[in-house]
Amino acid sequence: MAANWFLVKYVPDPFRDEPRNIGVVVEEGGHGVLRFVGQHKGVFDGRRARGIVRSPRTLKAWIEYVEYHLSAGSFTEQVQRLSARSGQNYRIDFRGSVGGSGANIQAIADDLFSELVGDFDSDTLASIDDLANDLLFHKLRVPKDHKIEKDVSYSVNLRGEPYNLDFDYRYESDRTTLLDKISLAAPEKVLRRTVHDLMFRIEHVRDYEKIKDPSFVTLYDLGKGRMSNQIEGHLRAIERFSFTVDVRNEEAAESVADHLGVPLLQSA
């Protein structure tokens, strides 16, 4: 019996309807296997999904949801339910049959994932998450009555519907500063969408009534790559709305400290 395979897509903005492939599922006889971005040797690492989905935590919960229904034999039924819903960030599309009786469905899933999704090699350098956390929580002397918060969200009204705008960090002083991380080492198509998503969030959170004149900081990372004309163009676009800092630069902590109006720790 041939196996059925499904392509999983993530839609950052259902209104624009510009999906990106993030995973595959191969199902046979009610059970099956999956492969998603962020997974490495069967373990989910949210850092590998940064810049691909808005919330790695939501993606992890969604992977667990799919795994549960594959194990319970109810996956096909759930796909039909999801297909009947509109305006969702995650989609599963049935694409056809593949292989034959006795086929290695995990190998099939890996091959389909490699061809249709691809993966980002883990960097031997420190990750942007580790660099940003070290900079913000170990190199800045934040006043005792202030703190830097992680994973903040604002619910705004967008085209008559509630919409969450998520940011990686927030610092409150005499004004609100929202900070986001972005990897410029991603493939151009992914990078372009990531930059557009960042500017979309910045644009709409500025209209949030409870925040007056927010400030924005973008912590960017080139990874092992170098600056190119395309990347420089993305940076210029971001700089129209946000103060940008290369997290690998020796003066990164000093730049962020100066922008936030806090001193550096002596050991920084």
Coordinates of C-alpha atoms in Angstrom, one line a residue, residues 27-249:
E27 CA 1.2 8.7 6.6
E28 CA 0.5 5.0 6.0
G29 CA -2.4 3.0 7.4
G30 CA -3.4 5.8 9.9
H31 CA 0.0 6.3 11.3
G32 CA 3.1 8.0 10.0
V33 CA 6.2 10.2 10.5
L34 CA 6.9 13.9 10.2
R35 CA 9.9 16.3 9.6
F36 CA 9.7 20.0 10.5
V37 CA 12.1 22.9 10.5
G38 CA 13.6 23.2 13.9
Q39 CA 13.9 19.5 14.3
H40 CA 17.4 17.9 14.6
K41 CA 17.7 14.1 15.2
G42 CA 14.1 14.0 16.4
V43 CA 14.6 16.9 18.9
F44 CA 13.1 20.3 18.4
D45 CA 15.4 23.3 18.8
G46 CA 13.5 26.6 18.6
R47 CA 16.7 28.5 17.7
R48 CA 16.7 26.7 14.3
A49 CA 13.2 28.0 13.6
R50 CA 13.9 31.7 14.4
G51 CA 13.2 33.9 11.4
I52 CA 11.1 31.2 9.8
V53 CA 8.0 31.3 12.1
R54 CA 7.0 34.1 14.4
S55 CA 6.8 31.9 17.5
P56 CA 9.0 28.8 17.9
R57 CA 7.0 27.9 21.0
T58 CA 3.8 27.8 18.9
L59 CA 5.5 25.7 16.3
K60 CA 6.7 23.2 18.9
A61 CA 3.1 22.9 20.2
W62 CA 1.9 22.4 16.7
I63 CA 4.5 19.6 16.0
E64 CA 3.3 17.9 19.2
Y65 CA -0.3 18.2 18.0
V66 CA 0.6 16.5 14.7
E67 CA 2.6 13.8 16.5
Y68 CA -0.3 13.0 18.8
H69 CA -2.8 12.5 16.0
L70 CA -0.3 10.4 14.0
S71 CA 0.1 8.2 17.0
A72 CA -3.6 8.1 17.7
G73 CA -4.5 7.3 14.1
S74 CA -6.7 10.4 13.7
F75 CA -4.3 12.5 11.6
T76 CA -6.4 12.3 8.3
E77 CA -9.5 13.4 10.2
Q78 CA -7.7 16.4 11.7
V79 CA -6.3 17.4 8.3
Q80 CA -9.9 17.5 7.0
R81 CA -11.0 19.7 9.9
L82 CA -8.0 22.1 9.4
S83 CA -8.7 22.3 5.7
A84 CA -12.2 23.6 6.4
R85 CA -10.9 26.5 8.4
S86 CA -9.7 29.8 6.8
G87 CA -7.4 32.4 8.1
Q88 CA -5.0 30.0 9.8
N89 CA -1.2 30.4 10.2
Y90 CA -0.6 26.7 9.8
R91 CA -1.9 24.6 6.9
I92 CA -1.5 20.9 5.9
D93 CA -2.0 20.1 2.2
F94 CA -2.5 16.6 0.9
R95 CA -0.2 16.2 -2.1
G96 CA -0.6 12.6 -3.2
S97 CA 0.8 9.1 -2.8
V98 CA 4.4 8.0 -2.7
G99 CA 6.4 4.8 -2.4
G100 CA 4.8 1.4 -2.1
S101 CA 4.3 -1.5 0.3
G102 CA 7.2 -1.9 2.7
A103 CA 8.7 1.5 1.8
N104 CA 10.8 3.3 4.4
I105 CA 8.4 6.2 5.1
Q106 CA 11.0 8.1 7.3
A107 CA 13.5 8.1 4.4
I108 CA 10.7 9.3 2.1
A109 CA 9.8 12.1 4.6
D110 CA 13.5 13.1 4.8
D111 CA 13.9 13.2 1.0
L112 CA 10.7 15.3 0.6
F113 CA 11.8 17.6 3.4
S114 CA 15.2 18.1 1.8
E115 CA 13.7 18.9 -1.6
L116 CA 10.7 21.0 -0.6
V117 CA 11.7 22.7 2.7
G118 CA 15.4 22.4 3.2
D119 CA 17.2 23.1 6.5
F120 CA 19.6 25.6 7.9
D121 CA 22.8 24.2 9.1
S122 CA 23.5 24.7 12.7
D123 CA 26.2 27.3 13.1
T124 CA 29.4 26.4 14.9
L125 CA 29.4 30.0 16.1
A126 CA 27.4 31.1 19.0
S127 CA 23.7 31.5 18.0
I128 CA 22.0 34.9 17.7
D129 CA 19.8 33.9 20.7
D130 CA 22.8 33.2 22.9
L131 CA 24.6 36.4 21.8
A132 CA 21.5 38.5 22.4
N133 CA 20.7 37.1 25.8
D134 CA 24.3 37.5 26.9
L135 CA 24.4 41.1 25.7
L136 CA 21.1 42.1 27.3
F137 CA 21.3 40.1 30.6
H138 CA 25.0 39.9 31.3
K139 CA 26.5 43.1 29.9
L140 CA 24.1 45.8 30.8
R141 CA 23.6 47.4 34.2
V142 CA 19.8 47.8 34.2
P143 CA 18.5 49.9 37.1
K144 CA 16.9 47.9 40.0
D145 CA 13.5 49.2 39.4
H146 CA 13.6 48.3 35.7
K147 CA 14.0 45.0 33.8
I148 CA 14.3 43.6 30.3
E149 CA 11.3 41.4 29.5
K150 CA 11.4 38.5 27.1
D151 CA 8.8 37.4 24.6
V152 CA 6.2 40.2 24.8
S153 CA 3.0 40.5 22.8
Y154 CA 0.5 43.2 22.0
S155 CA -3.0 42.5 20.8
V156 CA -4.1 45.1 18.2
N157 CA -7.2 45.5 16.0
L158 CA -6.2 44.7 12.4
R159 CA -8.9 44.9 9.7
G160 CA -11.5 44.4 12.4
E161 CA -9.9 41.3 13.9
P162 CA -7.6 40.9 16.9
Y163 CA -4.0 40.3 15.9
N164 CA -0.9 39.6 18.1
L165 CA 2.3 41.5 17.5
D166 CA 5.2 39.6 19.1
F167 CA 8.6 41.0 20.0
D168 CA 11.6 39.3 21.5
Y169 CA 12.4 41.8 24.2
R170 CA 11.0 44.9 25.9
Y171 CA 12.6 47.6 28.1
E172 CA 10.5 50.2 29.9
S173 CA 12.1 53.4 31.1
D174 CA 10.9 56.9 30.1
R175 CA 9.8 55.3 26.9
T176 CA 9.1 51.7 25.7
T177 CA 11.8 50.1 23.6
L178 CA 11.0 46.9 21.7
L179 CA 13.9 44.7 20.6
D180 CA 13.9 42.0 18.0
K181 CA 16.5 39.5 16.7
I182 CA 17.0 38.8 13.0
S183 CA 19.4 36.5 11.2
L184 CA 20.6 37.9 7.9
A185 CA 22.2 34.6 7.1
A186 CA 19.0 33.0 5.9
P187 CA 18.2 32.4 2.2
E188 CA 17.0 35.5 0.3
K189 CA 13.4 34.4 0.0
V190 CA 13.1 33.6 3.7
L191 CA 15.1 36.8 4.6
R192 CA 12.8 39.0 2.5
R193 CA 9.7 37.7 4.3
T194 CA 11.3 38.0 7.7
V195 CA 12.3 41.6 7.1
H196 CA 8.8 42.4 5.8
D197 CA 7.3 40.7 8.9
L198 CA 9.5 42.8 11.2
M199 CA 8.5 46.0 9.5
F200 CA 4.9 45.0 9.6
R201 CA 5.0 44.5 13.3
I202 CA 6.9 47.7 13.9
E203 CA 4.4 49.7 11.7
H204 CA 1.3 48.4 13.5
V205 CA 2.6 48.4 17.1
R206 CA 3.2 52.2 16.7
D207 CA -0.5 52.6 16.4
Y208 CA -1.1 50.8 19.7
E209 CA -2.9 53.2 22.0
K210 CA -1.1 52.2 25.2
I211 CA 2.4 52.8 23.9
K212 CA 3.5 56.4 23.3
D213 CA 6.4 56.9 20.8
P214 CA 8.0 53.5 21.1
S215 CA 11.7 53.0 20.2
F216 CA 12.9 49.9 18.3
V217 CA 16.2 48.0 18.3
T218 CA 17.0 45.3 15.8
L219 CA 19.8 42.9 16.8
Y220 CA 21.1 41.3 13.5
D221 CA 23.5 38.5 12.8
L222 CA 25.4 37.7 9.6
G223 CA 26.5 34.3 10.9
K224 CA 29.4 33.1 8.9
G225 CA 28.5 35.2 5.9
R226 CA 29.5 38.7 4.8
M227 CA 27.6 41.8 4.0
S228 CA 26.2 41.8 0.4
N229 CA 24.3 44.4 -1.6
Q230 CA 21.1 42.5 -1.0
I231 CA 21.7 42.3 2.8
E232 CA 22.7 45.9 2.9
G233 CA 19.4 46.8 1.2
H234 CA 17.5 44.9 3.8
L235 CA 19.4 46.7 6.6
R236 CA 18.7 50.1 5.0
A237 CA 15.0 49.2 5.0
I238 CA 15.0 48.2 8.7
E239 CA 17.0 51.3 9.6
R240 CA 14.1 53.5 8.5
F241 CA 12.2 52.3 11.5
S242 CA 14.7 50.8 13.9
F243 CA 18.2 51.2 15.5
T244 CA 20.3 48.3 14.2
V245 CA 23.2 46.5 16.0
D246 CA 25.4 43.7 14.8
V247 CA 25.4 41.3 17.7
R248 CA 28.8 40.0 16.8
N249 CA 30.4 43.4 16.8

